[in-house]
Amino acid sequence: MDKYLEIKKIFESKEDKENAIAMSKYMRNMFDFYGLPTPKRKEVYNNFIKNEKKLKIIDWNFLDKCYEDNHREFQYLVYDYLLSMKQYVSYEDIPKIKKYIVNKSWWDTIDFLCKVIGDVELRDLRVKDLMLEWSNDDNIWIKRTAIEHQLNLKDKTDSKLLEKIVVNCFGTNEFFINKAIGWALREYSKTNPTWVKNFVDKYKNQMNDLSIKEASKYI
């Protein structure tokens, strides 16, 4: 049976309609759900992903089918798959990921897909210029990806790049951008609090209050 259809059949067999309504409501009723919380969702496909890793090849056709599905659990499967297979993602694959970023966009997918791109950057420096380009994009989810792509890189974070990207994103009242700025700085403050404190001091007159609040949480 087709891999996508096989997983869909299992999702359907485990559907919790009551919880699906609650999950959809939490996401402003923008997406349909099977009603599977994260542990139960991952139970469906953890072994499948383990087997896919043995092949060492990303099945983009499968991922495309998943992303086209109306149920949000399938988009979550896509990012779990890519995070597990991130070592096999190349710079040339980023346009494929971008397609996912700009479709069915919301924070719940962006905040994981960005990490896949961040891992590619550690292996291919061309990503740095691309993220600078994305930080000037009109699409807020592309911009948010650029801001967040170094999340959790800790001492591998390129602070100069982070500064350039964040500064490019100043001057907006868009919640999801200002929140992302604060979050990215807050996470980096766990590794380099002095740098973040100096950044906030330097740019506080240009930063949104939400960004300052988030960035200053641990400094």
CSV table of C-alpha atoms in Angstrom, one decimal:
chain,number,residue,atom,x,y,z
A,1,MET,CA,0.0,0.0,0.0
A,2,ASP,CA,1.1,3.6,-0.6
A,3,LYS,CA,3.0,4.9,2.4
A,4,TYR,CA,0.8,8.0,2.7
A,5,LEU,CA,-2.4,6.0,2.5
A,6,GLU,CA,-1.2,3.4,5.0
A,7,ILE,CA,-0.5,6.1,7.6
A,8,LYS,CA,-3.8,7.9,6.8
A,9,LYS,CA,-5.6,4.6,7.5
A,10,ILE,CA,-4.0,4.3,10.9
A,11,PHE,CA,-4.7,8.0,11.7
A,12,GLU,CA,-8.4,7.4,10.8
A,13,SER,CA,-8.6,4.3,13.0
A,14,LYS,CA,-7.4,6.3,16.0
A,15,GLU,CA,-9.4,9.4,15.4
A,16,ASP,CA,-10.8,11.2,18.5
A,17,LYS,CA,-13.5,13.4,17.2
A,18,GLU,CA,-14.1,15.2,20.5
A,19,ASN,CA,-10.4,16.1,20.9
A,20,ALA,CA,-10.2,17.0,17.3
A,21,ILE,CA,-12.8,19.7,17.8
A,22,ALA,CA,-10.8,21.1,20.8
A,23,MET,CA,-7.5,21.0,18.9
A,24,SER,CA,-9.0,22.7,15.9
A,25,LYS,CA,-10.5,25.4,18.1
A,26,TYR,CA,-7.0,26.0,19.7
A,27,MET,CA,-5.7,26.6,16.3
A,28,ARG,CA,-8.5,29.1,15.5
A,29,ASN,CA,-10.4,26.5,13.5
A,30,MET,CA,-7.9,26.9,10.6
A,31,PHE,CA,-7.1,23.2,10.3
A,32,ASP,CA,-8.8,19.9,10.6
A,33,PHE,CA,-7.5,17.4,13.1
A,34,TYR,CA,-7.8,13.7,13.9
A,35,GLY,CA,-7.6,14.7,17.5
A,36,LEU,CA,-4.3,12.9,18.3
A,37,PRO,CA,-2.1,14.4,21.0
A,38,THR,CA,1.7,14.4,20.3
A,39,PRO,CA,2.6,11.1,21.9
A,40,LYS,CA,-0.3,9.2,20.2
A,41,ARG,CA,0.5,10.9,16.9
A,42,LYS,CA,4.1,9.9,17.0
A,43,GLU,CA,3.2,6.3,17.9
A,44,VAL,CA,1.6,6.1,14.5
A,45,TYR,CA,4.7,6.8,12.5
A,46,ASN,CA,7.8,6.5,14.7
A,47,ASN,CA,8.7,3.1,13.3
A,48,PHE,CA,8.0,4.2,9.8
A,49,ILE,CA,10.5,7.1,10.2
A,50,LYS,CA,13.1,4.8,11.7
A,51,ASN,CA,12.8,2.6,8.6
A,52,GLU,CA,13.0,5.6,6.3
A,53,LYS,CA,16.2,6.7,8.0
A,54,LYS,CA,17.8,3.4,6.9
A,55,LEU,CA,17.2,4.3,3.3
A,56,LYS,CA,19.1,7.6,3.7
A,57,ILE,CA,17.0,9.3,1.0
A,58,ILE,CA,14.2,11.8,1.6
A,59,ASP,CA,10.9,10.8,-0.1
A,60,TRP,CA,9.7,14.3,-1.1
A,61,ASN,CA,6.8,12.8,-3.0
A,62,PHE,CA,5.5,11.3,0.2
A,63,LEU,CA,6.0,14.5,2.1
A,64,ASP,CA,4.2,16.5,-0.6
A,65,LYS,CA,1.2,14.1,-0.2
A,66,CYS,CA,1.3,14.6,3.5
A,67,TYR,CA,1.4,18.3,3.3
A,68,GLU,CA,-1.6,18.4,0.9
A,69,ASP,CA,-3.7,16.5,3.4
A,70,ASN,CA,-6.3,18.6,5.2
A,71,HIS,CA,-5.5,17.1,8.6
A,72,ARG,CA,-2.8,19.0,10.6
A,73,GLU,CA,-1.3,15.8,12.0
A,74,PHE,CA,0.1,15.2,8.5
A,75,GLN,CA,1.9,18.5,8.5
A,76,TYR,CA,3.4,17.6,11.9
A,77,LEU,CA,4.5,14.3,10.4
A,78,VAL,CA,6.4,16.2,7.7
A,79,TYR,CA,8.5,18.2,10.1
A,80,ASP,CA,9.1,15.2,12.4
A,81,TYR,CA,10.3,13.3,9.3
A,82,LEU,CA,12.6,16.1,8.2
A,83,LEU,CA,14.0,16.7,11.6
A,84,SER,CA,14.8,13.0,11.9
A,85,MET,CA,16.3,13.0,8.4
A,86,LYS,CA,17.9,16.4,8.6
A,87,GLN,CA,21.4,15.1,7.9
A,88,TYR,CA,20.2,14.2,4.4
A,89,VAL,CA,18.6,17.6,3.7
A,90,SER,CA,20.8,19.8,1.4
A,91,TYR,CA,20.8,23.4,0.4
A,92,GLU,CA,19.1,22.5,-2.9
A,93,ASP,CA,16.2,21.1,-0.9
A,94,ILE,CA,15.4,24.4,0.8
A,95,PRO,CA,13.0,25.5,-2.0
A,96,LYS,CA,10.9,22.3,-1.2
A,97,ILE,CA,10.8,23.3,2.5
A,98,LYS,CA,9.9,26.9,1.5
A,99,LYS,CA,6.9,25.5,-0.2
A,100,TYR,CA,5.7,24.0,3.1
A,101,ILE,CA,6.5,27.2,4.9
A,102,VAL,CA,4.3,29.3,2.7
A,103,ASN,CA,1.4,26.8,2.6
A,104,LYS,CA,-0.9,26.2,5.5
A,105,SER,CA,1.3,28.6,7.4
A,106,TRP,CA,1.1,29.0,11.2
A,107,TRP,CA,3.5,29.1,14.1
A,108,ASP,CA,3.1,25.4,14.9
A,109,THR,CA,4.8,24.2,11.7
A,110,ILE,CA,7.2,27.2,11.1
A,111,ASP,CA,8.8,26.8,14.5
A,112,PHE,CA,10.0,23.3,13.6
A,113,LEU,CA,10.7,23.6,9.9
A,114,CYS,CA,13.1,26.5,10.7
A,115,LYS,CA,15.3,24.1,12.6
A,116,VAL,CA,15.8,21.9,9.6
A,117,ILE,CA,17.1,24.9,7.7
A,118,GLY,CA,19.3,25.8,10.6
A,119,ASP,CA,21.0,22.4,10.5
A,120,VAL,CA,21.7,22.8,6.8
A,121,GLU,CA,23.4,26.1,7.6
A,122,LEU,CA,25.9,24.3,9.8
A,123,ARG,CA,27.0,22.3,6.7
A,124,ASP,CA,26.5,24.9,3.9
A,125,LEU,CA,27.3,28.6,4.4
A,126,ARG,CA,25.2,29.6,1.5
A,127,VAL,CA,22.2,29.4,3.8
A,128,LYS,CA,23.4,32.5,5.6
A,129,ASP,CA,22.9,34.8,2.6
A,130,LEU,CA,19.6,33.1,1.9
A,131,MET,CA,18.4,33.8,5.4
A,132,LEU,CA,19.4,37.4,5.1
A,133,GLU,CA,17.3,37.5,2.0
A,134,TRP,CA,14.4,35.9,3.7
A,135,SER,CA,14.5,38.4,6.5
A,136,ASN,CA,13.5,41.1,4.0
A,137,ASP,CA,10.7,39.0,2.5
A,138,ASP,CA,7.1,40.4,2.6
A,139,ASN,CA,5.8,37.0,3.9
A,140,ILE,CA,5.8,37.0,7.7
A,141,TRP,CA,6.4,33.3,7.9
A,142,ILE,CA,9.4,33.5,5.7
A,143,LYS,CA,10.7,36.3,7.9
A,144,ARG,CA,9.9,34.3,11.0
A,145,THR,CA,11.8,31.3,9.7
A,146,ALA,CA,14.9,33.5,9.1
A,147,ILE,CA,14.7,34.9,12.6
A,148,GLU,CA,14.3,31.5,14.2
A,149,HIS,CA,16.5,29.3,12.1
A,150,GLN,CA,19.3,29.3,14.6
A,151,LEU,CA,17.2,28.4,17.5
A,152,ASN,CA,18.9,26.0,19.9
A,153,LEU,CA,22.3,26.2,18.0
A,154,LYS,CA,23.7,27.6,21.2
A,155,ASP,CA,27.5,28.2,20.8
A,156,LYS,CA,27.2,27.5,17.1
A,157,THR,CA,25.0,30.5,16.6
A,158,ASP,CA,26.3,33.1,14.2
A,159,SER,CA,25.6,36.2,16.3
A,160,LYS,CA,26.6,38.6,13.5
A,161,LEU,CA,24.0,37.0,11.2
A,162,LEU,CA,21.4,37.0,14.0
A,163,GLU,CA,21.9,40.7,14.5
A,164,LYS,CA,21.6,41.5,10.8
A,165,ILE,CA,18.4,39.4,10.5
A,166,VAL,CA,16.7,40.8,13.6
A,167,VAL,CA,17.6,44.4,12.6
A,168,ASN,CA,16.1,43.8,9.2
A,169,CYS,CA,12.8,42.8,10.9
A,170,PHE,CA,12.4,45.8,13.1
A,171,GLY,CA,9.7,48.4,12.5
A,172,THR,CA,6.6,46.2,12.5
A,173,ASN,CA,3.6,45.6,14.7
A,174,GLU,CA,3.2,42.0,13.5
A,175,PHE,CA,2.9,39.9,16.7
A,176,PHE,CA,4.5,36.8,15.1
A,177,ILE,CA,7.6,38.7,14.0
A,178,ASN,CA,8.1,40.6,17.3
A,179,LYS,CA,7.5,37.5,19.3
A,180,ALA,CA,10.0,35.6,17.1
A,181,ILE,CA,12.7,38.3,17.6
A,182,GLY,CA,12.3,38.1,21.4
A,183,TRP,CA,12.3,34.3,21.4
A,184,ALA,CA,15.4,34.0,19.2
A,185,LEU,CA,17.3,36.5,21.5
A,186,ARG,CA,16.0,34.8,24.7
A,187,GLU,CA,17.2,31.4,23.5
A,188,TYR,CA,20.6,32.8,22.6
A,189,SER,CA,20.8,34.6,26.0
A,190,LYS,CA,21.1,31.1,27.6
A,191,THR,CA,24.4,30.8,25.8
A,192,ASN,CA,25.6,34.4,25.6
A,193,PRO,CA,23.7,36.7,28.0
A,194,THR,CA,26.2,39.5,27.6
A,195,TRP,CA,25.8,39.7,23.9
A,196,VAL,CA,22.0,39.7,24.1
A,197,LYS,CA,22.0,42.4,26.9
A,198,ASN,CA,24.3,44.6,24.7
A,199,PHE,CA,22.0,44.0,21.7
A,200,VAL,CA,18.9,45.1,23.6
A,201,ASP,CA,20.8,48.1,25.0
A,202,LYS,CA,21.9,49.1,21.5
A,203,TYR,CA,18.6,48.7,19.7
A,204,LYS,CA,16.0,49.2,22.5
A,205,ASN,CA,14.7,52.4,20.8
A,206,GLN,CA,14.0,50.4,17.6
A,207,MET,CA,12.6,47.3,19.2
A,208,ASN,CA,9.0,46.4,19.9
A,209,ASP,CA,8.2,46.2,23.7
A,210,LEU,CA,7.2,42.5,23.2
A,211,SER,CA,10.6,41.7,21.7
A,212,ILE,CA,12.4,43.5,24.6
A,213,LYS,CA,10.3,41.7,27.2
A,214,GLU,CA,11.0,38.2,25.7
A,215,ALA,CA,14.7,38.9,25.0
A,216,SER,CA,15.3,40.1,28.6
A,217,LYS,CA,13.7,37.2,30.4
A,218,TYR,CA,17.0,35.6,31.4
A,219,ILE,CA,19.3,38.6,31.5
